[in-house]
Coordinates of C-alpha atoms and ligand atoms in Angstrom, one line a residue:
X1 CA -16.6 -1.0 20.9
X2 CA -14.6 1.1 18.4
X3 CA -15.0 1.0 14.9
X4 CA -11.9 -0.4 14.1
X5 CA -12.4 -3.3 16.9
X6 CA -15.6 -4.3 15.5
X7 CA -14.5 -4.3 12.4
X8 CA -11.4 -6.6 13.3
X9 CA -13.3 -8.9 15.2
X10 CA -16.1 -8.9 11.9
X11 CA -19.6 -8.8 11.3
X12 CA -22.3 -10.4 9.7
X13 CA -24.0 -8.8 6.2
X14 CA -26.1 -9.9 3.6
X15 CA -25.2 -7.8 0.3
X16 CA -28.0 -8.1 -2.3
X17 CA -28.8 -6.3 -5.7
X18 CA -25.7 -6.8 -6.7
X19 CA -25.6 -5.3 -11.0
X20 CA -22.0 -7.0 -11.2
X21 CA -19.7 -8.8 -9.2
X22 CA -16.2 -8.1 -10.1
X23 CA -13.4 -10.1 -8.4
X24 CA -10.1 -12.0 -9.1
X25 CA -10.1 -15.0 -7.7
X26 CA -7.4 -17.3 -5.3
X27 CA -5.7 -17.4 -2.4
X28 CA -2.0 -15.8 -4.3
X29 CA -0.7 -13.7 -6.5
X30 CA -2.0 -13.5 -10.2
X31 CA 1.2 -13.3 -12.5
X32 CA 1.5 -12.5 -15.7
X33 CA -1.2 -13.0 -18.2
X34 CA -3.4 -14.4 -15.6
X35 CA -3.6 -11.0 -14.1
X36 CA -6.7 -10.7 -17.2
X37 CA -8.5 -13.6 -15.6
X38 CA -11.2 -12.1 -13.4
X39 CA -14.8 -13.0 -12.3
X40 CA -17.8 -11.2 -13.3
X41 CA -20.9 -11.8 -11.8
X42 CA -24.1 -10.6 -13.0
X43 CA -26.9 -10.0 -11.0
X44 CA -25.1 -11.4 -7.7
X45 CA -25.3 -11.7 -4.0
X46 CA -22.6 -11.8 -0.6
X47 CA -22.8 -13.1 2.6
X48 CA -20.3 -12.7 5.2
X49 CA -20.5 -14.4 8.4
X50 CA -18.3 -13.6 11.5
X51 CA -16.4 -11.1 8.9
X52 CA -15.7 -14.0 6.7
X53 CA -17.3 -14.4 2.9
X54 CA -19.1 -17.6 3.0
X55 CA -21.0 -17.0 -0.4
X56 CA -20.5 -14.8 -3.4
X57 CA -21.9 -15.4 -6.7
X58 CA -25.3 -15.4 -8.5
X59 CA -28.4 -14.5 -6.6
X60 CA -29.8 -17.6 -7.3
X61 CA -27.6 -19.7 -5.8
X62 CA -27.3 -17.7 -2.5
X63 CA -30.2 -19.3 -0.5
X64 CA -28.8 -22.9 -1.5
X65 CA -26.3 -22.0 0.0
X66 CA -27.4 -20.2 2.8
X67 CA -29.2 -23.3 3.5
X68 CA -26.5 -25.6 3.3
X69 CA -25.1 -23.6 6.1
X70 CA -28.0 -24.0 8.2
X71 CA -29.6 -20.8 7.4
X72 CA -33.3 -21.0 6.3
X73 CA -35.4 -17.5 4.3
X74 CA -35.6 -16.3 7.8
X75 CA -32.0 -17.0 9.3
X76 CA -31.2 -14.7 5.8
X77 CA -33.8 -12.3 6.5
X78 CA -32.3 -11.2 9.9
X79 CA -29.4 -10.6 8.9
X80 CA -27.8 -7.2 8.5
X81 CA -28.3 -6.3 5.1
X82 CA -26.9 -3.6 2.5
X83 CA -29.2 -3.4 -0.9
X84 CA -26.6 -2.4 -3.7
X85 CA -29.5 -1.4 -6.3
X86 CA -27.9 -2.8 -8.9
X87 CA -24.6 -1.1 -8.5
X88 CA -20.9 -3.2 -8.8
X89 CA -19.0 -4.4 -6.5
X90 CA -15.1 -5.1 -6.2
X91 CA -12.6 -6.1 -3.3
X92 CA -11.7 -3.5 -0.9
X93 CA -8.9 -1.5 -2.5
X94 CA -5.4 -2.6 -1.0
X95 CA -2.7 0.1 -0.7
X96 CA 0.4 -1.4 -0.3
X97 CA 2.9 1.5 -0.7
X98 CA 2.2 4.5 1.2
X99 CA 3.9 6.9 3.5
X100 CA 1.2 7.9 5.7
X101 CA 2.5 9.0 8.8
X102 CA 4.5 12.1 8.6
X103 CA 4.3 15.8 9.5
X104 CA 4.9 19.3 7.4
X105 CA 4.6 20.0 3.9
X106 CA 6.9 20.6 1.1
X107 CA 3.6 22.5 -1.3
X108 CA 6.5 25.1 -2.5
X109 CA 8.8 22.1 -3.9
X110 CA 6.4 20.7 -5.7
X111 CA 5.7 24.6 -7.0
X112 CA 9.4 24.1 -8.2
X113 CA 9.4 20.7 -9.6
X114 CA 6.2 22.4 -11.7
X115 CA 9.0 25.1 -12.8
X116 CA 11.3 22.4 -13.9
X117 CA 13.7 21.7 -10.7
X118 CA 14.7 18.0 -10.4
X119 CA 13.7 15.8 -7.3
X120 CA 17.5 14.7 -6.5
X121 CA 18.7 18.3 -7.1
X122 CA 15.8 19.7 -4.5
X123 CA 17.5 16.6 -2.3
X124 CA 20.6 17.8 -3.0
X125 CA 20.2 21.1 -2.4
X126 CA 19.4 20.1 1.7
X127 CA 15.3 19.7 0.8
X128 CA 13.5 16.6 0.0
X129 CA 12.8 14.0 2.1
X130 CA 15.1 16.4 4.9
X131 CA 12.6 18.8 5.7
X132 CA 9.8 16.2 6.3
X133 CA 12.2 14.6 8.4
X134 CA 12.5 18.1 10.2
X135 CA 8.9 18.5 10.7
X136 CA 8.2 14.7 11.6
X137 CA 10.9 14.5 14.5
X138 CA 9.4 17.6 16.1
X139 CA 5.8 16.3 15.7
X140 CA 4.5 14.9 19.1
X141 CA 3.0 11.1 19.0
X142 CA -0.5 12.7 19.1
X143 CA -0.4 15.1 16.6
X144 CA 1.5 12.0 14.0
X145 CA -1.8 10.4 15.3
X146 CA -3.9 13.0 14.3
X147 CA -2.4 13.5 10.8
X148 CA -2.5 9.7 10.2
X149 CA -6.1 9.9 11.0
X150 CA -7.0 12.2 8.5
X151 CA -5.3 10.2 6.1
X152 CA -6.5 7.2 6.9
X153 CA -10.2 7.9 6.6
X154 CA -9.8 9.9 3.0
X155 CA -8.4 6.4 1.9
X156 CA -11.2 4.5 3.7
X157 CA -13.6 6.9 1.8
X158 CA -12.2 5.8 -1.9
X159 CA -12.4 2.3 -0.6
X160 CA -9.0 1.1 0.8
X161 CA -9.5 -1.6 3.5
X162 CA -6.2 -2.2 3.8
X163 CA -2.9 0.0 4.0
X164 CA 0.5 -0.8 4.1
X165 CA 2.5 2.6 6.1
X166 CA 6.2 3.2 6.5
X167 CA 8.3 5.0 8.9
X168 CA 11.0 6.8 7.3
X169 CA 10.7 10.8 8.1
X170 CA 12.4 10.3 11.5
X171 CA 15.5 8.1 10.7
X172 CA 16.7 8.5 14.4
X173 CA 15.6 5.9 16.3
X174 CA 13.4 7.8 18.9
X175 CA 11.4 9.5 15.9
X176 CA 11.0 6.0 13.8
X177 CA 9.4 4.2 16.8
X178 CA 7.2 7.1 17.5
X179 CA 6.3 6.8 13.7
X180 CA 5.4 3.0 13.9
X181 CA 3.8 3.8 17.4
X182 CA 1.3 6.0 15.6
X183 CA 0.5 3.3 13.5
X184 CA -0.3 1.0 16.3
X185 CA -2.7 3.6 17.9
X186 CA -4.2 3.9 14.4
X187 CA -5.2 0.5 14.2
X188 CA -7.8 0.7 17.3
X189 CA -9.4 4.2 16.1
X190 CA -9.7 3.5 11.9
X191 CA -11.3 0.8 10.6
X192 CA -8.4 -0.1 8.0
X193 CA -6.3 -2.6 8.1
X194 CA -2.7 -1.4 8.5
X195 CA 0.4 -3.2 7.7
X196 CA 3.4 -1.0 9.3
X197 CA 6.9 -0.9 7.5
X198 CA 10.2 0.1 9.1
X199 CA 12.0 2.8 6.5
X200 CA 14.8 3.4 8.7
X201 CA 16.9 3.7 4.9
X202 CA 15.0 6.5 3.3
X203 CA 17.3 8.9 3.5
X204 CA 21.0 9.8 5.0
X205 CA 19.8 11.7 8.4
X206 CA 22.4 14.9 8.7
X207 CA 23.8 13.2 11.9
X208 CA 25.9 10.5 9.5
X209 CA 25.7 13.2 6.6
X210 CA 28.4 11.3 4.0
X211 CA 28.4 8.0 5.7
X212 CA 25.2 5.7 4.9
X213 CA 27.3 2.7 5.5
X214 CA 27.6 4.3 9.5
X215 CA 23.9 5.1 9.3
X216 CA 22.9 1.5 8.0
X217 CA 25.0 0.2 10.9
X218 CA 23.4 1.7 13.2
X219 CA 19.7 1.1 12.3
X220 CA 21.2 -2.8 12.4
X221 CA 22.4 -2.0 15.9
X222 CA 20.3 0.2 17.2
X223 CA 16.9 0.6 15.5
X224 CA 16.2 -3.3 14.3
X225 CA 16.0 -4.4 17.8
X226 CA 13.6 -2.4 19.5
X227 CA 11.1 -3.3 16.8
X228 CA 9.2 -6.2 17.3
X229 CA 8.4 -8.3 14.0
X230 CA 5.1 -9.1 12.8
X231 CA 4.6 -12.4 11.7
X232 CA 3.8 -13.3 8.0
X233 CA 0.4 -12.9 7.6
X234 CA -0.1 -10.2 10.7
X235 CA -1.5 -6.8 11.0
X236 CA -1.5 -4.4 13.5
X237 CA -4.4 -5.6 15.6
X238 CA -7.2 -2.9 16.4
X239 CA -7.1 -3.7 20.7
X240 CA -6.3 -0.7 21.5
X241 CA -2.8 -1.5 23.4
X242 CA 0.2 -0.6 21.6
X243 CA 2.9 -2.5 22.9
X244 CA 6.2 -2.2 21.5
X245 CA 6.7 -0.8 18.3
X246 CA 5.8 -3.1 15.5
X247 CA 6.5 -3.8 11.9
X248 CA 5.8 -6.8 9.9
X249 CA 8.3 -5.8 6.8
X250 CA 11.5 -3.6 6.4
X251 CA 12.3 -1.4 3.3
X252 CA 15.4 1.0 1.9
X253 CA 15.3 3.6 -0.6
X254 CA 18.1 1.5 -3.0
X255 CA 19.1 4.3 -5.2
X256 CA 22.1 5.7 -6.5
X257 CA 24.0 8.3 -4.1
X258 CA 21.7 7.4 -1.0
X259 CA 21.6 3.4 -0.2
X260 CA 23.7 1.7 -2.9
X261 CA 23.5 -2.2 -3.2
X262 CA 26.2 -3.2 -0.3
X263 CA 24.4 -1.3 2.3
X264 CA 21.1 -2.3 1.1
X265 CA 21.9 -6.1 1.2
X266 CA 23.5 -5.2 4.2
X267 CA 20.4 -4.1 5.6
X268 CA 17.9 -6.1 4.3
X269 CA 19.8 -9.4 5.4
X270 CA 19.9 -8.4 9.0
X271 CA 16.6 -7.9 8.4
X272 CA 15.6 -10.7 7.0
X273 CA 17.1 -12.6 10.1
X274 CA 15.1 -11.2 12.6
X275 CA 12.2 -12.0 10.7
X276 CA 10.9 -8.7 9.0
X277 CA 9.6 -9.6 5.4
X278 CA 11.6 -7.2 2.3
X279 CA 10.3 -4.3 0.6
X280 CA 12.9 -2.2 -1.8
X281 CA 12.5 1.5 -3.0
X282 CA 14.2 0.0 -6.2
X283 CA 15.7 1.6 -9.3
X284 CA 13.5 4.6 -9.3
X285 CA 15.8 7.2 -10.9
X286 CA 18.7 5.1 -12.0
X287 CA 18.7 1.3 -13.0
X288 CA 21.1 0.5 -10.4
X289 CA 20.3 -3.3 -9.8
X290 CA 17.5 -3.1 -6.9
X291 CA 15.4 -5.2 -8.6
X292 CA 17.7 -7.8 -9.3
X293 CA 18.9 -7.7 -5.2
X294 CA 15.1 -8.1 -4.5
X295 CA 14.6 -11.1 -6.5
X296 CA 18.1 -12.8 -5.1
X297 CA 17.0 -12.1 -1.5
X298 CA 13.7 -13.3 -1.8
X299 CA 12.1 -9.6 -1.4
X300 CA 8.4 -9.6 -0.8
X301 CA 7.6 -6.8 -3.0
X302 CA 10.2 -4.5 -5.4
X303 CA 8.7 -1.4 -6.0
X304 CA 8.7 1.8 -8.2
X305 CA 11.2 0.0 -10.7
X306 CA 10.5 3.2 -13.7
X307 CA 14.3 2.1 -14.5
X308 CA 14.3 -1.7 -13.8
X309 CA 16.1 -4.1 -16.3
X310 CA 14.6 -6.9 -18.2
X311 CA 16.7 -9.6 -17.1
X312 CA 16.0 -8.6 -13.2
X313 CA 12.2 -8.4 -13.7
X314 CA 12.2 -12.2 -15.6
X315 CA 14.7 -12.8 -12.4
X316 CA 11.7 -11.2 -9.7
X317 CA 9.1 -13.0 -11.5
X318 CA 10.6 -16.5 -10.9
X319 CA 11.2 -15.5 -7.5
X320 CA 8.1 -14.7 -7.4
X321 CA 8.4 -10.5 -5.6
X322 CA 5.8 -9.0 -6.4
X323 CA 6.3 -5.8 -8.8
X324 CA 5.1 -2.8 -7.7
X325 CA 4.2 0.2 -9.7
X326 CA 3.2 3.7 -8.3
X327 CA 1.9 5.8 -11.3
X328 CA 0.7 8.7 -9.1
X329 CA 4.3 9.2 -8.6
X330 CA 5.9 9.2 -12.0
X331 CA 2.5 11.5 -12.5
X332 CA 3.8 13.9 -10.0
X333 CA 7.5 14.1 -11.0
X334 CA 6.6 14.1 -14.6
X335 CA 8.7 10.8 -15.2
X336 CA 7.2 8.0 -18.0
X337 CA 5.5 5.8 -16.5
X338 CA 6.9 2.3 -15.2
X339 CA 6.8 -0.4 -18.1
X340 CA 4.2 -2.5 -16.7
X341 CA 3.7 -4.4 -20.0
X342 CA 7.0 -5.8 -20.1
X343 CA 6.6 -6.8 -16.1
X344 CA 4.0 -8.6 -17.2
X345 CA 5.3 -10.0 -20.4
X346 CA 8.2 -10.8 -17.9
X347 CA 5.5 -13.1 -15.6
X348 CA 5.8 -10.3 -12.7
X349 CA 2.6 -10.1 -10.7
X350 CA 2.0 -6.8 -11.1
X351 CA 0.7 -4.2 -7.8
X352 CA -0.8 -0.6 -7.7
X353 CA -0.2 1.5 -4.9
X354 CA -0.9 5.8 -3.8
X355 CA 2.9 5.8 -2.4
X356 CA 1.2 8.9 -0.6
X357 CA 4.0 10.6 0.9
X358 CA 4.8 14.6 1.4
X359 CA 7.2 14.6 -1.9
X360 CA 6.9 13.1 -4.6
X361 CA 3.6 12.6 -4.4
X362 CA 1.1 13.8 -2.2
X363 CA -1.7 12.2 -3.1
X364 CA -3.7 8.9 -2.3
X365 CA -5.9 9.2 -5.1
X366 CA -7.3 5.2 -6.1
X367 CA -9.3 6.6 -9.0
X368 CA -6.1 8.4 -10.5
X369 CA -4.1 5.4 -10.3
X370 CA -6.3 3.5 -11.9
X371 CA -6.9 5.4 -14.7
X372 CA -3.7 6.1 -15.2
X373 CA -2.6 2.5 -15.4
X374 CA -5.1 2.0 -18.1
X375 CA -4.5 5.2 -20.2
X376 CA -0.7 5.4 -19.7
X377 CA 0.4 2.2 -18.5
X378 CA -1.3 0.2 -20.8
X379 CA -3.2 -2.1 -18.4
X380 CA -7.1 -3.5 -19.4
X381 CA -9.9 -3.0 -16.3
X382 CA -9.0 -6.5 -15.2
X383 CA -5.5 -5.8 -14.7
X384 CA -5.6 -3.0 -13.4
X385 CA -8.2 -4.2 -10.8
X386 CA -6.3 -6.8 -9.6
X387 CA -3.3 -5.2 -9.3
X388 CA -5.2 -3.1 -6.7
X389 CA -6.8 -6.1 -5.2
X390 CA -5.2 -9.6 -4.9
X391 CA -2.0 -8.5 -6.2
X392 CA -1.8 -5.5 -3.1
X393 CA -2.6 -8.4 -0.8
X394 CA 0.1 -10.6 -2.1
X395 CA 2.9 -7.2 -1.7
X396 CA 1.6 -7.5 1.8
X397 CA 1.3 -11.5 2.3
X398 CA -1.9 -11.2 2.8
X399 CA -3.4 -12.8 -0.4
X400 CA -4.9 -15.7 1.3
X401 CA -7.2 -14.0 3.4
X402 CA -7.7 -10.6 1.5
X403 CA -8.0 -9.4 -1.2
X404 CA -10.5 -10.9 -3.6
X405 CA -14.8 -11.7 -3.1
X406 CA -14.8 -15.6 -2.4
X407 CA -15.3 -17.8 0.7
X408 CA -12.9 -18.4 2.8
X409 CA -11.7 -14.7 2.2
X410 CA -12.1 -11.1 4.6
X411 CA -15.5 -9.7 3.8
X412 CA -13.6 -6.3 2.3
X413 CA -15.8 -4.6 -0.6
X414 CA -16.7 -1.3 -2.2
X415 CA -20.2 -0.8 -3.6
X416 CA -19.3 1.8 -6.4
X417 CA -21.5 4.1 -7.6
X418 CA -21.5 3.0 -11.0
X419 CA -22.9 0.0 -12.9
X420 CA -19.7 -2.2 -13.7
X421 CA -16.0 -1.7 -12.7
X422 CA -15.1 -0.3 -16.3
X423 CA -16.5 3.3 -14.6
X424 CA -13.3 2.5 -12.1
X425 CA -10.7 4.2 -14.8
X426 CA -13.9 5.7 -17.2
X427 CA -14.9 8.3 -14.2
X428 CA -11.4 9.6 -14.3
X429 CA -10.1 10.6 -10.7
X430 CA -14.0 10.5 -9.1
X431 CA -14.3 8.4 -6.0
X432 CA -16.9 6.2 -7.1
X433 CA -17.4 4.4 -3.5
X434 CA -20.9 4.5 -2.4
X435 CA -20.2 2.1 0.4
X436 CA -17.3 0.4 2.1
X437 CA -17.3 -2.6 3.4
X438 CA -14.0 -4.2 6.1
X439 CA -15.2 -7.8 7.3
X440 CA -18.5 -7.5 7.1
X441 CA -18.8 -3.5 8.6
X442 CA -20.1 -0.9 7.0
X443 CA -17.5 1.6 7.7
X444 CA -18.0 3.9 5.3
X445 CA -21.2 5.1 3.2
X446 CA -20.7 8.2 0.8
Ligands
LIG1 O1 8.5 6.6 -2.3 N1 11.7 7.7 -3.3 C1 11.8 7.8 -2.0 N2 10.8 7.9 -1.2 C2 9.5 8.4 -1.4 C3 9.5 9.9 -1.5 C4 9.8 10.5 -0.2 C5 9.7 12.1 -0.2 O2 10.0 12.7 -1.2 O3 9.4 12.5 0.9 C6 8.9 7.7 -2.5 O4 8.7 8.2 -3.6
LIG2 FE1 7.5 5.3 -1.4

């Protein structure tokens, strides 16, 4: 059985010698200043059972419990174990913005971003998201496969569990389904969860150079079809068989001079009737009213948002979208950092993601983001936490079965090397996983 199957189909573990237990807790998104509201557990214990958490909390009360289940000292003691030596432990990292399937590299853009270049000149100027799209169209299934690999385990190895992936770098149909393809074969050799996103309306492909409205028509006519959605709640599932081409949401880069708000509403709502959950690329580089379209269509998650406006993030918090920030990307570009204060001021529920992608940031680097929420973005360890955590599950709909250490929930954790999560953003940029943990598996041990 592959890793990724038996991870899927989840194990039993005991996890004991636990120095702190650090966790939001519930089965949704934390908004707003109950974002600060996390658990911590000293001196604690976890069981998972069939890959599920049926106890996490203090030592003491784990045999109790195991007991009330029907496990006596010895039922406990034959259980798989993992001795944490008095290390913390979190959920299992949730990525829920990244771009991890694509081929090429653009190392000499970034080289002139460094000298001072601007991003949408270098996409004006024919490079940008273009030359990915070059590279990715004349990449074969198996080597998008093998890239997407490699990826994948580096984010396993800084404790993702779960990772949300978009198309986007082949824009023609053939080259999108072969991206979400890859994503599908990824799910039965990596033991990460993957959510897969179709990105048909990243970018303007040269074929409809001038004419996104033509292109948006026909990724409504052409592309949305052959994708089969994902219901709420689904993952790609690790067996191994493909199928047809998958994705469980659908999301446009809204932005000024590339997919303006007709087109994107456009989009989204043909979308949105064929059963994709929303994701928007929204007001990045120019507040142009993404974030506001996100909350009025009922958008899963709105992310980026360096230029959002108040009103629209107090109108994405009652509609509950979940606001997404991706700090390793204002890092990269040398932008200011989205205002996550405000969002949460606002009541936003506030997510952290890599947005690993071959631009503007090619990185997927948990440690930096978290760090760089709490020295630049203002966020506390709690925050900041469960924006990585429960808040990545709820950008994903997945909050009620990931995303936080609690019965009832996916037995996802990272043993860190470190005595208490506040090492997360104090060891800046070190991968502190010792051990990773998806439903109960040990898939991972540094
Ligand atoms: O999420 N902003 C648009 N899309 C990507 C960058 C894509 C690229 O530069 O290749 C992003 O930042
Ligand atoms: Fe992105």
């Amino acid at each position: 059985m592959s890793g990724a199957r038996a991870a899927a189909e989840g194990a039993d573990l005991l996890v004991t010698g636990i120095g702190e237990l650090a966790t939001p807790l519930g089965a949704e998104a934390r908004r707003g200043q109950a974002m600060r509201d996390i658990a911590t557990v000293p001196d604690a214990a976890i069981l998972v059972l069939g890959g599920e958490i049926v106890y996490a909390g203090p030592a003491a009360g784990l045999a109790p419990a195991a007991a009330a289940l029907g496990l006596g000292e010895g039922g406990l003691a034959a259980l798989p174990s993992l001795e944490a030596g008095g290390r913390a432990v979190v959920p299992g990292f949730v990525d829920s913005h990244s771009h991890f399937v694509f081929a090429g590299h653009r190392a000499d853009e970034f080289l002139w971003r460094a000298g001072g270049l601007g991003y949408m000149e270098i996409h004006r100027r024919g490079g940008g998201i273009r030359r990915s799209v070059e590279a990715t169209r004349a990449a074969s299934l198996e080597r998008l496969v093998e890239l997407g690999e490699k990826r994948l385990w580096t984010m396993l190895s800084l404790g993702v569990t779960t990772v949300e992936g978009k198309s986007g770098y082949g824009l023609d149909k053939e080259t999108e389904l072969r991206q979400l393809e890859a994503m599908g074969v990824l799910a039965g050799r990596v033991p990460v969860e993957i959510v897969p996103t179709y990105l048909g309306p990243h970018s303007v492909p040269p074929e409809f150079e001038g004419r996104p409205g033509a292109y948006v028509d026909y990724v409504i006519t052409e592309v949305l079809p052959a994708i089969r959605p994902l219901a709420p709640g689904e993952s790609l599932s690790p067996s191994g068989e493909t199928g047809a081409p998958a994705a469980r949401f659908c999301d446009v880069f809204c932005e000024k001079g590339v997919f303006e708000l007709a087109d994107s509403r456009r989009y989204l709502e043909a979308a949105r009737a064929r059963g994709f959950g929303l994701k928007l690329h929204a007001d990045e580089i120019e507040s142009l009213g993404g974030a506001g379209l996100a909350a009025e269509l009922g958008a899963t998650s709105a992310d980026h948002l360096l230029k959002a406006s108040r009103p629209d993030l107090e109108r994405m918090a009652a509609a509950g979208v979940v606001a997404t920030c991706l700090p390793l990307t204002a890092f990269t570009l040398r932008e200011r950092y989205a205002e996550a204060r405000a969002m949460i001021e606002s009541g936003c529920a506030l997510a952290l993601a890599s947005d690993l992608n071959p631009g503007s940031c090619y990185s997927q680097s948990i440690p930096l983001v978290f760090a760089l929420a709490v020295l630049y973005m203002g966020l506390s360890v709690a925050e900041a936490l469960t924006a990585l955590t429960l808040n990545g599950a709820a950008a994903l709909g997945l909050a009620d079965r990931i995303g936080s250490l609690e019965p009832g929930k996916a037995g996802d954790l990272v043993v860190l090397d470190a005595p208490s999560a506040s090492f997360l953003p104090y060891h800046v940029g070190m991968n502190l996983a010792a051990a990773v943990v998806k439903r109960g598996e040990i898939v991972y041990r540094a």
